[in-house]
Amino acid sequence: MKIVISTFILLFFCYCTTQDKQPSNILIVDKTLRKNLQIKKLNNQKEVFNFNEKMNNDTLRKKTSGVIYRSYKDESLESSKWNNCRSMVDDGFFGKKGSLIIKIGLFNGIGGSGFNIVVDKNIYAIKPYLSECSTDPKNKKTYKTIYQELVLDKPKYKTGDSLFGKIKFKIIEQNMYEKKGHIAEGYFRSLVE
């Protein structure tokens, strides 16, 4: 009888822990990432610049993002490869000083869309965004992560370092007006500012 009860308790414990399991937010490090064929393919493509960068940058610069990012609600689907990657070490202005901030998206002068990744030590958080001139401050958003994976070529970066990465995620955004899904997958690179 003790064996039956012990087995039941063990099975119940295993069932409960798998039901509540959250997607991992621990950074994966792959030092060979910079040699990946998908990253090398970016050398043959032109960079996509943000609105405020076009005047100040070399138009022959190589592409920084091969990430396909989709934001959708209901049955409509919007797909974009028209984004870039920018990264910086936070000086404390955006959050915690020393954190790595990776921005993948595009700013067109009116607004922007994409997602930010904040990496602190070996833990990361992904937050999709859509910014427009007229936002409703009462419209609070919540996010539920279905799955996520972030791979970088190093565990820590400083200003001037080259960064190579791979991302994959699905996040559900809920606000007072709608429910929207965000999915992304692909490779990216950047010079850390």
Short mmCIF file of N, CA and C in Angstrom, two decimals:
data_model
loop_
_atom_site.label_atom_id
_atom_site.label_comp_id
_atom_site.label_asym_id
_atom_site.label_seq_id
_atom_site.Cartn_x
_atom_site.Cartn_y
_atom_site.Cartn_z
N MET A 1 0.82 -1.20 0.00
CA MET A 1 0.00 0.00 0.00
C MET A 1 0.86 1.26 0.00
N LYS A 2 1.99 1.22 0.76
CA LYS A 2 2.89 2.37 0.81
C LYS A 2 3.47 2.65 -0.58
N ILE A 3 3.74 1.60 -1.34
CA ILE A 3 4.29 1.77 -2.70
C ILE A 3 3.27 2.45 -3.59
N VAL A 4 2.00 2.07 -3.49
CA VAL A 4 0.94 2.67 -4.30
C VAL A 4 0.79 4.15 -3.96
N ILE A 5 0.78 4.48 -2.68
CA ILE A 5 0.63 5.87 -2.24
C ILE A 5 1.85 6.68 -2.66
N SER A 6 3.04 6.12 -2.49
CA SER A 6 4.27 6.82 -2.89
C SER A 6 4.29 7.08 -4.39
N THR A 7 3.87 6.09 -5.17
CA THR A 7 3.82 6.25 -6.63
C THR A 7 2.81 7.32 -7.02
N PHE A 8 1.65 7.32 -6.39
CA PHE A 8 0.62 8.32 -6.67
C PHE A 8 1.13 9.74 -6.37
N ILE A 9 1.78 9.90 -5.21
CA ILE A 9 2.31 11.21 -4.82
C ILE A 9 3.38 11.65 -5.81
N LEU A 10 4.26 10.76 -6.21
CA LEU A 10 5.31 11.08 -7.18
C LEU A 10 4.71 11.48 -8.53
N LEU A 11 3.74 10.73 -9.01
CA LEU A 11 3.10 11.06 -10.29
C LEU A 11 2.35 12.38 -10.21
N PHE A 12 1.67 12.62 -9.09
CA PHE A 12 0.95 13.88 -8.90
C PHE A 12 1.93 15.06 -8.90
N PHE A 13 3.05 14.91 -8.21
CA PHE A 13 4.07 15.96 -8.15
C PHE A 13 4.63 16.24 -9.54
N CYS A 14 4.95 15.20 -10.30
CA CYS A 14 5.47 15.37 -11.66
C CYS A 14 4.46 16.06 -12.55
N TYR A 15 3.19 15.68 -12.44
CA TYR A 15 2.13 16.30 -13.25
C TYR A 15 2.00 17.78 -12.93
N CYS A 16 1.99 18.13 -11.66
CA CYS A 16 1.83 19.53 -11.25
C CYS A 16 3.01 20.38 -11.68
N THR A 17 4.21 19.87 -11.60
CA THR A 17 5.37 20.66 -11.97
C THR A 17 5.46 20.85 -13.48
N THR A 18 5.00 19.89 -14.28
CA THR A 18 5.04 20.08 -15.73
C THR A 18 3.92 21.01 -16.20
N GLN A 19 2.81 21.06 -15.50
CA GLN A 19 1.70 21.94 -15.87
C GLN A 19 2.07 23.41 -15.68
N ASP A 20 2.82 23.73 -14.64
CA ASP A 20 3.14 25.11 -14.31
C ASP A 20 4.50 25.56 -14.84
N LYS A 21 5.15 24.76 -15.65
CA LYS A 21 6.48 25.06 -16.11
C LYS A 21 6.47 26.28 -17.03
N GLN A 22 7.32 27.25 -16.72
CA GLN A 22 7.45 28.46 -17.51
C GLN A 22 8.59 28.27 -18.52
N PRO A 23 8.49 28.93 -19.68
CA PRO A 23 9.60 28.84 -20.64
C PRO A 23 10.89 29.40 -20.03
N SER A 24 11.99 28.78 -20.34
CA SER A 24 13.28 29.21 -19.79
C SER A 24 13.65 30.60 -20.29
N ASN A 25 14.24 31.39 -19.43
CA ASN A 25 14.75 32.70 -19.82
C ASN A 25 16.25 32.78 -19.52
N ILE A 26 16.91 31.64 -19.60
CA ILE A 26 18.35 31.57 -19.37
C ILE A 26 19.06 31.59 -20.72
N LEU A 27 20.00 32.50 -20.85
CA LEU A 27 20.78 32.68 -22.07
C LEU A 27 21.58 31.43 -22.42
N ILE A 28 21.58 31.07 -23.70
CA ILE A 28 22.41 29.98 -24.21
C ILE A 28 23.59 30.61 -24.92
N VAL A 29 24.80 30.13 -24.66
CA VAL A 29 26.00 30.67 -25.30
C VAL A 29 26.53 29.64 -26.30
N ASP A 30 26.77 30.11 -27.54
CA ASP A 30 27.33 29.28 -28.61
C ASP A 30 28.44 30.09 -29.27
N LYS A 31 29.70 29.77 -28.94
CA LYS A 31 30.84 30.54 -29.44
C LYS A 31 31.04 30.40 -30.95
N THR A 32 30.42 29.42 -31.57
CA THR A 32 30.57 29.21 -33.02
C THR A 32 29.53 29.98 -33.84
N LEU A 33 28.66 30.73 -33.18
CA LEU A 33 27.55 31.40 -33.85
C LEU A 33 28.00 32.35 -34.96
N ARG A 34 29.10 33.05 -34.76
CA ARG A 34 29.56 34.02 -35.77
C ARG A 34 29.92 33.35 -37.10
N LYS A 35 30.17 32.04 -37.08
CA LYS A 35 30.51 31.31 -38.31
C LYS A 35 29.29 30.69 -38.97
N ASN A 36 28.10 30.90 -38.42
CA ASN A 36 26.87 30.32 -38.94
C ASN A 36 26.58 30.83 -40.35
N LEU A 37 26.11 29.95 -41.22
CA LEU A 37 25.82 30.28 -42.61
C LEU A 37 24.75 31.37 -42.73
N GLN A 38 23.74 31.34 -41.86
CA GLN A 38 22.67 32.35 -41.91
C GLN A 38 23.20 33.75 -41.60
N ILE A 39 24.15 33.85 -40.70
CA ILE A 39 24.76 35.14 -40.39
C ILE A 39 25.64 35.59 -41.55
N LYS A 40 26.37 34.67 -42.16
CA LYS A 40 27.22 35.02 -43.31
C LYS A 40 26.38 35.51 -44.49
N LYS A 41 25.15 35.00 -44.65
CA LYS A 41 24.28 35.45 -45.74
C LYS A 41 23.92 36.93 -45.62
N LEU A 42 23.95 37.48 -44.40
CA LEU A 42 23.65 38.89 -44.19
C LEU A 42 24.68 39.80 -44.87
N ASN A 43 25.89 39.27 -45.14
CA ASN A 43 26.92 40.06 -45.82
C ASN A 43 26.51 40.47 -47.23
N ASN A 44 25.60 39.73 -47.85
CA ASN A 44 25.17 40.01 -49.22
C ASN A 44 23.92 40.87 -49.30
N GLN A 45 23.47 41.40 -48.16
CA GLN A 45 22.26 42.21 -48.13
C GLN A 45 22.58 43.58 -47.56
N LYS A 46 21.82 44.60 -48.02
CA LYS A 46 22.02 45.96 -47.53
C LYS A 46 21.25 46.17 -46.23
N GLU A 47 21.82 47.00 -45.37
CA GLU A 47 21.22 47.31 -44.09
C GLU A 47 19.91 48.10 -44.26
N VAL A 48 19.01 47.90 -43.33
CA VAL A 48 17.77 48.68 -43.24
C VAL A 48 18.00 49.69 -42.13
N PHE A 49 17.86 50.99 -42.46
CA PHE A 49 18.14 52.04 -41.49
C PHE A 49 16.87 52.59 -40.88
N ASN A 50 16.97 53.00 -39.63
CA ASN A 50 15.90 53.74 -38.99
C ASN A 50 15.83 55.13 -39.61
N PHE A 51 14.68 55.77 -39.49
CA PHE A 51 14.45 57.09 -40.07
C PHE A 51 15.54 58.09 -39.67
N ASN A 52 15.89 58.13 -38.41
CA ASN A 52 16.86 59.10 -37.94
C ASN A 52 18.31 58.73 -38.22
N GLU A 53 18.58 57.56 -38.79
CA GLU A 53 19.93 57.13 -39.08
C GLU A 53 20.34 57.36 -40.53
N LYS A 54 19.41 57.51 -41.43
CA LYS A 54 19.72 57.53 -42.86
C LYS A 54 20.72 58.62 -43.25
N MET A 55 20.68 59.76 -42.62
CA MET A 55 21.56 60.87 -42.97
C MET A 55 22.99 60.65 -42.47
N ASN A 56 23.15 59.84 -41.44
CA ASN A 56 24.44 59.76 -40.76
C ASN A 56 25.22 58.48 -41.03
N ASN A 57 24.67 57.54 -41.76
CA ASN A 57 25.34 56.25 -41.91
C ASN A 57 25.65 55.92 -43.36
N ASP A 58 26.59 55.04 -43.51
CA ASP A 58 26.99 54.54 -44.81
C ASP A 58 25.89 53.65 -45.38
N THR A 59 25.37 53.99 -46.54
CA THR A 59 24.28 53.21 -47.13
C THR A 59 24.73 51.85 -47.64
N LEU A 60 26.04 51.60 -47.66
CA LEU A 60 26.55 50.29 -48.11
C LEU A 60 26.76 49.33 -46.94
N ARG A 61 26.37 49.72 -45.75
CA ARG A 61 26.56 48.87 -44.58
C ARG A 61 25.81 47.55 -44.74
N LYS A 62 26.37 46.47 -44.20
CA LYS A 62 25.79 45.14 -44.33
C LYS A 62 24.65 44.96 -43.33
N LYS A 63 23.70 44.11 -43.70
CA LYS A 63 22.49 43.89 -42.91
C LYS A 63 22.81 43.31 -41.53
N THR A 64 22.07 43.79 -40.54
CA THR A 64 22.30 43.34 -39.16
C THR A 64 21.26 42.34 -38.67
N SER A 65 20.13 42.20 -39.38
CA SER A 65 19.09 41.30 -38.89
C SER A 65 18.48 40.48 -40.02
N GLY A 66 18.45 39.18 -39.80
CA GLY A 66 17.74 38.27 -40.68
C GLY A 66 16.53 37.69 -39.95
N VAL A 67 16.12 38.36 -38.88
CA VAL A 67 15.01 37.87 -38.06
C VAL A 67 13.69 38.15 -38.76
N ILE A 68 12.87 37.13 -38.86
CA ILE A 68 11.50 37.29 -39.35
C ILE A 68 10.64 37.50 -38.12
N TYR A 69 9.97 38.64 -38.08
CA TYR A 69 9.13 38.99 -36.93
C TYR A 69 7.71 39.19 -37.42
N ARG A 70 6.77 38.51 -36.77
CA ARG A 70 5.36 38.62 -37.13
C ARG A 70 4.56 39.03 -35.91
N SER A 71 3.67 39.97 -36.14
CA SER A 71 2.74 40.39 -35.10
C SER A 71 1.35 40.20 -35.70
N TYR A 72 0.48 39.48 -35.01
CA TYR A 72 -0.82 39.17 -35.61
C TYR A 72 -1.93 39.21 -34.57
N LYS A 73 -3.13 39.44 -35.05
CA LYS A 73 -4.33 39.30 -34.24
C LYS A 73 -5.41 38.71 -35.14
N ASP A 74 -6.32 38.01 -34.58
CA ASP A 74 -7.38 37.35 -35.34
C ASP A 74 -6.76 36.53 -36.47
N GLU A 75 -7.25 36.69 -37.69
CA GLU A 75 -6.73 35.90 -38.81
C GLU A 75 -5.74 36.66 -39.69
N SER A 76 -5.60 37.97 -39.47
CA SER A 76 -4.66 38.74 -40.30
C SER A 76 -3.23 38.47 -39.82
N LEU A 77 -2.28 38.48 -40.73
CA LEU A 77 -0.89 38.19 -40.41
C LEU A 77 -0.01 39.21 -41.11
N GLU A 78 0.84 39.85 -40.34
CA GLU A 78 1.77 40.83 -40.90
C GLU A 78 3.17 40.29 -40.69
N SER A 79 3.93 40.13 -41.77
CA SER A 79 5.26 39.56 -41.70
C SER A 79 6.29 40.60 -42.11
N SER A 80 7.42 40.60 -41.44
CA SER A 80 8.42 41.61 -41.76
C SER A 80 9.83 41.07 -41.63
N LYS A 81 10.61 41.28 -42.67
CA LYS A 81 12.05 41.09 -42.60
C LYS A 81 12.71 42.46 -42.65
N TRP A 82 11.89 43.51 -42.68
CA TRP A 82 12.40 44.87 -42.76
C TRP A 82 12.68 45.40 -41.36
N ASN A 83 13.70 44.85 -40.73
CA ASN A 83 14.10 45.36 -39.44
C ASN A 83 15.61 45.32 -39.32
N ASN A 84 16.13 45.97 -38.33
CA ASN A 84 17.56 45.98 -38.10
C ASN A 84 17.83 45.60 -36.65
N CYS A 85 19.09 45.52 -36.30
CA CYS A 85 19.47 45.17 -34.93
C CYS A 85 20.44 46.23 -34.42
N ARG A 86 20.14 46.74 -33.24
CA ARG A 86 21.02 47.68 -32.55
C ARG A 86 21.19 47.17 -31.13
N SER A 87 22.36 47.37 -30.55
CA SER A 87 22.59 46.90 -29.19
C SER A 87 23.45 47.91 -28.43
N MET A 88 23.29 47.89 -27.12
CA MET A 88 24.06 48.81 -26.27
C MET A 88 24.17 48.24 -24.86
N VAL A 89 25.17 48.72 -24.16
CA VAL A 89 25.28 48.41 -22.74
C VAL A 89 24.58 49.56 -22.03
N ASP A 90 23.61 49.22 -21.18
CA ASP A 90 22.81 50.23 -20.49
C ASP A 90 23.67 50.99 -19.48
N ASP A 91 23.60 52.32 -19.57
CA ASP A 91 24.32 53.16 -18.62
C ASP A 91 23.46 53.49 -17.40
N GLY A 92 22.32 52.84 -17.29
CA GLY A 92 21.40 53.07 -16.19
C GLY A 92 20.17 53.86 -16.58
N PHE A 93 20.16 54.40 -17.80
CA PHE A 93 19.04 55.22 -18.28
C PHE A 93 17.79 54.36 -18.51
N PHE A 94 17.95 53.17 -19.10
CA PHE A 94 16.82 52.32 -19.47
C PHE A 94 16.42 51.35 -18.37
N GLY A 95 17.32 51.04 -17.49
CA GLY A 95 17.04 50.05 -16.45
C GLY A 95 18.25 49.86 -15.58
N LYS A 96 18.76 48.64 -15.55
CA LYS A 96 19.89 48.31 -14.69
C LYS A 96 21.20 48.58 -15.41
N LYS A 97 22.06 49.35 -14.80
CA LYS A 97 23.36 49.68 -15.38
C LYS A 97 24.15 48.39 -15.64
N GLY A 98 24.73 48.30 -16.83
CA GLY A 98 25.52 47.14 -17.21
C GLY A 98 24.74 46.08 -17.97
N SER A 99 23.41 46.19 -18.01
CA SER A 99 22.60 45.23 -18.77
C SER A 99 22.83 45.44 -20.27
N LEU A 100 22.72 44.37 -21.02
CA LEU A 100 22.80 44.44 -22.48
C LEU A 100 21.40 44.63 -23.03
N ILE A 101 21.23 45.62 -23.90
CA ILE A 101 19.93 45.85 -24.54
C ILE A 101 20.09 45.60 -26.03
N ILE A 102 19.27 44.71 -26.57
CA ILE A 102 19.27 44.39 -28.00
C ILE A 102 17.91 44.81 -28.55
N LYS A 103 17.93 45.64 -29.58
CA LYS A 103 16.69 46.12 -30.20
C LYS A 103 16.63 45.59 -31.61
N ILE A 104 15.55 44.87 -31.92
CA ILE A 104 15.33 44.37 -33.28
C ILE A 104 13.99 44.92 -33.73
N GLY A 105 14.01 45.72 -34.79
CA GLY A 105 12.79 46.36 -35.27
C GLY A 105 13.12 47.47 -36.24
N LEU A 106 12.21 48.42 -36.34
CA LEU A 106 12.41 49.53 -37.27
C LEU A 106 11.62 50.74 -36.81
N PHE A 107 12.26 51.91 -36.84
CA PHE A 107 11.61 53.18 -36.54
C PHE A 107 11.51 53.96 -37.83
N ASN A 108 10.28 54.36 -38.24
CA ASN A 108 10.09 55.01 -39.53
C ASN A 108 9.86 56.52 -39.45
N GLY A 109 10.02 57.12 -38.28
CA GLY A 109 9.82 58.55 -38.13
C GLY A 109 8.48 58.90 -37.51
N ILE A 110 7.51 58.06 -37.69
CA ILE A 110 6.18 58.25 -37.10
C ILE A 110 6.02 57.34 -35.90
N GLY A 111 6.51 56.16 -36.02
CA GLY A 111 6.42 55.15 -34.97
C GLY A 111 7.38 54.04 -35.28
N GLY A 112 7.25 52.96 -34.55
CA GLY A 112 8.14 51.84 -34.78
C GLY A 112 7.51 50.56 -34.26
N SER A 113 8.08 49.45 -34.69
CA SER A 113 7.63 48.16 -34.20
C SER A 113 8.80 47.20 -34.16
N GLY A 114 8.73 46.25 -33.27
CA GLY A 114 9.78 45.27 -33.11
C GLY A 114 9.76 44.71 -31.70
N PHE A 115 10.93 44.38 -31.18
CA PHE A 115 11.02 43.87 -29.82
C PHE A 115 12.38 44.19 -29.24
N ASN A 116 12.40 44.32 -27.93
CA ASN A 116 13.63 44.56 -27.18
C ASN A 116 13.96 43.32 -26.36
N ILE A 117 15.26 43.06 -26.24
CA ILE A 117 15.75 41.98 -25.40
C ILE A 117 16.68 42.62 -24.37
N VAL A 118 16.42 42.38 -23.11
CA VAL A 118 17.29 42.89 -22.05
C VAL A 118 17.96 41.68 -21.40
N VAL A 119 19.30 41.69 -21.39
CA VAL A 119 20.06 40.58 -20.82
C VAL A 119 20.83 41.10 -19.61
N ASP A 120 20.57 40.50 -18.46
CA ASP A 120 21.28 40.84 -17.23
C ASP A 120 21.91 39.56 -16.71
N LYS A 121 23.23 39.52 -16.73
CA LYS A 121 24.00 38.32 -16.42
C LYS A 121 23.60 37.25 -17.43
N ASN A 122 23.01 36.15 -17.02
CA ASN A 122 22.62 35.12 -18.00
C ASN A 122 21.09 34.97 -18.10
N ILE A 123 20.35 35.97 -17.60
CA ILE A 123 18.89 35.97 -17.65
C ILE A 123 18.42 37.04 -18.63
N TYR A 124 17.41 36.73 -19.45
CA TYR A 124 16.93 37.70 -20.42
C TYR A 124 15.41 37.83 -20.36
N ALA A 125 14.95 38.97 -20.90
CA ALA A 125 13.50 39.24 -21.02
C ALA A 125 13.27 39.83 -22.40
N ILE A 126 12.18 39.40 -23.05
CA ILE A 126 11.80 39.89 -24.38
C ILE A 126 10.50 40.67 -24.24
N LYS A 127 10.45 41.86 -24.88
CA LYS A 127 9.22 42.64 -24.83
C LYS A 127 8.94 43.24 -26.21
N PRO A 128 7.89 42.78 -26.87
CA PRO A 128 7.49 43.37 -28.15
C PRO A 128 6.98 44.79 -27.94
N TYR A 129 7.08 45.61 -28.98
CA TYR A 129 6.56 46.97 -28.88
C TYR A 129 5.98 47.43 -30.21
N LEU A 130 5.06 48.34 -30.12
CA LEU A 130 4.50 49.05 -31.27
C LEU A 130 4.28 50.47 -30.77
N SER A 131 5.06 51.40 -31.28
CA SER A 131 4.92 52.78 -30.83
C SER A 131 4.36 53.64 -31.95
N GLU A 132 3.39 54.44 -31.61
CA GLU A 132 2.77 55.36 -32.54
C GLU A 132 2.67 56.70 -31.82
N CYS A 133 2.38 57.76 -32.57
CA CYS A 133 2.31 59.09 -31.96
C CYS A 133 1.20 59.19 -30.91
N SER A 134 0.05 58.58 -31.16
CA SER A 134 -1.06 58.70 -30.21
C SER A 134 -1.28 57.38 -29.50
N THR A 135 -0.72 57.24 -28.31
CA THR A 135 -0.93 56.03 -27.52
C THR A 135 -1.86 56.35 -26.37
N ASP A 136 -2.63 55.37 -25.95
CA ASP A 136 -3.57 55.52 -24.85
C ASP A 136 -2.89 55.08 -23.56
N PRO A 137 -2.58 56.01 -22.63
CA PRO A 137 -1.87 55.62 -21.41
C PRO A 137 -2.69 54.68 -20.51
N LYS A 138 -4.00 54.63 -20.69
CA LYS A 138 -4.84 53.74 -19.88
C LYS A 138 -4.81 52.31 -20.39
N ASN A 139 -4.32 52.11 -21.61
CA ASN A 139 -4.31 50.79 -22.23
C ASN A 139 -3.10 49.99 -21.76
N LYS A 140 -3.21 49.33 -20.63
CA LYS A 140 -2.12 48.54 -20.06
C LYS A 140 -2.01 47.20 -20.77
N LYS A 141 -0.76 46.79 -21.05
CA LYS A 141 -0.52 45.54 -21.75
C LYS A 141 0.07 44.51 -20.79
N THR A 142 -0.31 43.25 -21.01
CA THR A 142 0.30 42.13 -20.31
C THR A 142 0.82 41.17 -21.36
N TYR A 143 1.85 40.43 -21.02
CA TYR A 143 2.48 39.51 -21.96
C TYR A 143 2.58 38.12 -21.34
N LYS A 144 2.28 37.10 -22.15
CA LYS A 144 2.44 35.71 -21.73
C LYS A 144 3.37 35.04 -22.73
N THR A 145 4.47 34.52 -22.25
CA THR A 145 5.44 33.85 -23.11
C THR A 145 5.05 32.39 -23.29
N ILE A 146 4.87 31.99 -24.54
CA ILE A 146 4.55 30.59 -24.86
C ILE A 146 5.85 29.79 -24.97
N TYR A 147 6.81 30.30 -25.73
CA TYR A 147 8.16 29.71 -25.78
C TYR A 147 9.14 30.81 -26.15
N GLN A 148 10.40 30.60 -25.78
CA GLN A 148 11.45 31.56 -26.11
C GLN A 148 12.81 30.89 -26.01
N GLU A 149 13.71 31.37 -26.85
CA GLU A 149 15.10 30.90 -26.81
C GLU A 149 15.99 32.01 -27.35
N LEU A 150 17.02 32.34 -26.61
CA LEU A 150 18.01 33.32 -27.03
C LEU A 150 19.39 32.69 -26.95
N VAL A 151 20.12 32.78 -28.08
CA VAL A 151 21.48 32.26 -28.15
C VAL A 151 22.38 33.43 -28.55
N LEU A 152 23.44 33.67 -27.78
CA LEU A 152 24.43 34.69 -28.12
C LEU A 152 25.80 34.03 -28.18
N ASP A 153 26.76 34.69 -28.84
CA ASP A 153 28.08 34.09 -29.00
C ASP A 153 28.99 34.28 -27.79
N LYS A 154 28.59 35.15 -26.84
CA LYS A 154 29.37 35.36 -25.62
C LYS A 154 28.42 35.56 -24.44
N PRO A 155 28.87 35.30 -23.24
CA PRO A 155 28.00 35.53 -22.08
C PRO A 155 27.95 36.98 -21.63
N LYS A 156 28.94 37.80 -22.01
CA LYS A 156 29.01 39.19 -21.55
C LYS A 156 29.62 40.05 -22.65
N TYR A 157 29.13 41.31 -22.75
CA TYR A 157 29.59 42.24 -23.79
C TYR A 157 29.94 43.58 -23.18
N LYS A 158 30.85 44.28 -23.86
CA LYS A 158 31.18 45.66 -23.51
C LYS A 158 31.10 46.51 -24.77
N THR A 159 31.07 47.81 -24.61
CA THR A 159 30.99 48.73 -25.74
C THR A 159 32.12 48.44 -26.72
N GLY A 160 31.76 48.36 -28.01
CA GLY A 160 32.74 48.09 -29.07
C GLY A 160 32.81 46.63 -29.47
N ASP A 161 32.21 45.72 -28.70
CA ASP A 161 32.21 44.29 -29.04
C ASP A 161 31.26 44.01 -30.21
N SER A 162 31.60 43.01 -31.00
CA SER A 162 30.68 42.47 -31.99
C SER A 162 29.78 41.46 -31.29
N LEU A 163 28.50 41.47 -31.64
CA LEU A 163 27.52 40.59 -31.03
C LEU A 163 26.86 39.78 -32.13
N PHE A 164 26.75 38.48 -31.94
CA PHE A 164 26.07 37.59 -32.87
C PHE A 164 25.03 36.80 -32.08
N GLY A 165 23.82 36.66 -32.66
CA GLY A 165 22.78 35.99 -31.91
C GLY A 165 21.73 35.30 -32.76
N LYS A 166 20.91 34.53 -32.07
CA LYS A 166 19.79 33.81 -32.68
C LYS A 166 18.63 33.90 -31.69
N ILE A 167 17.43 34.16 -32.22
CA ILE A 167 16.25 34.32 -31.37
C ILE A 167 15.09 33.49 -31.92
N LYS A 168 14.26 33.02 -31.00
CA LYS A 168 13.04 32.32 -31.37
C LYS A 168 12.07 32.51 -30.21
N PHE A 169 10.86 33.02 -30.49
CA PHE A 169 9.89 33.18 -29.42
C PHE A 169 8.47 33.28 -29.96
N LYS A 170 7.53 33.04 -29.05
CA LYS A 170 6.11 33.32 -29.28
C LYS A 170 5.58 33.91 -27.98
N ILE A 171 5.01 35.11 -28.09
CA ILE A 171 4.49 35.84 -26.93
C ILE A 171 3.08 36.33 -27.25
N ILE A 172 2.16 36.17 -26.32
CA ILE A 172 0.80 36.67 -26.48
C ILE A 172 0.67 37.97 -25.68
N GLU A 173 0.25 39.02 -26.37
CA GLU A 173 0.03 40.33 -25.74
C GLU A 173 -1.46 40.55 -25.57
N GLN A 174 -1.86 40.99 -24.39
CA GLN A 174 -3.27 41.28 -24.12
C GLN A 174 -3.36 42.70 -23.59
N ASN A 175 -4.25 43.50 -24.19
CA ASN A 175 -4.54 44.82 -23.64
C ASN A 175 -6.05 44.95 -23.54
N MET A 176 -6.53 46.11 -23.18
CA MET A 176 -7.98 46.24 -22.95
C MET A 176 -8.79 46.18 -24.24
N TYR A 177 -8.16 46.31 -25.38
CA TYR A 177 -8.88 46.31 -26.65
C TYR A 177 -8.76 45.02 -27.45
N GLU A 178 -7.60 44.33 -27.34
CA GLU A 178 -7.37 43.18 -28.21
C GLU A 178 -6.33 42.23 -27.64
N LYS A 179 -6.29 41.04 -28.26
CA LYS A 179 -5.28 40.03 -27.97
C LYS A 179 -4.46 39.87 -29.23
N LYS A 180 -3.15 39.89 -29.10
CA LYS A 180 -2.28 39.84 -30.26
C LYS A 180 -1.11 38.89 -29.99
N GLY A 181 -0.70 38.15 -30.98
CA GLY A 181 0.46 37.27 -30.85
C GLY A 181 1.67 37.87 -31.52
N HIS A 182 2.83 37.58 -30.99
CA HIS A 182 4.11 38.01 -31.57
C HIS A 182 4.98 36.78 -31.70
N ILE A 183 5.52 36.54 -32.89
CA ILE A 183 6.47 35.45 -33.08
C ILE A 183 7.68 35.98 -33.84
N ALA A 184 8.83 35.41 -33.54
CA ALA A 184 10.06 35.81 -34.21
C ALA A 184 10.99 34.61 -34.28
N GLU A 185 11.79 34.61 -35.33
CA GLU A 185 12.81 33.57 -35.47
C GLU A 185 13.86 34.06 -36.45
N GLY A 186 15.13 33.88 -36.09
CA GLY A 186 16.20 34.23 -37.02
C GLY A 186 17.48 34.63 -36.32
N TYR A 187 18.44 35.04 -37.17
CA TYR A 187 19.77 35.40 -36.71
C TYR A 187 19.97 36.91 -36.81
N PHE A 188 20.86 37.44 -35.97
CA PHE A 188 21.13 38.88 -35.98
C PHE A 188 22.56 39.13 -35.54
N ARG A 189 23.03 40.35 -35.79
CA ARG A 189 24.36 40.76 -35.35
C ARG A 189 24.37 42.26 -35.14
N SER A 190 25.33 42.73 -34.38
CA SER A 190 25.37 44.15 -34.08
C SER A 190 26.73 44.50 -33.49
N LEU A 191 27.05 45.78 -33.54
CA LEU A 191 28.21 46.31 -32.83
C LEU A 191 27.65 46.96 -31.58
N VAL A 192 28.11 46.56 -30.42
CA VAL A 192 27.57 47.06 -29.16
C VAL A 192 28.03 48.50 -28.95
N GLU A 193 27.07 49.38 -28.74
CA GLU A 193 27.37 50.80 -28.52
C GLU A 193 27.49 51.08 -27.03
#
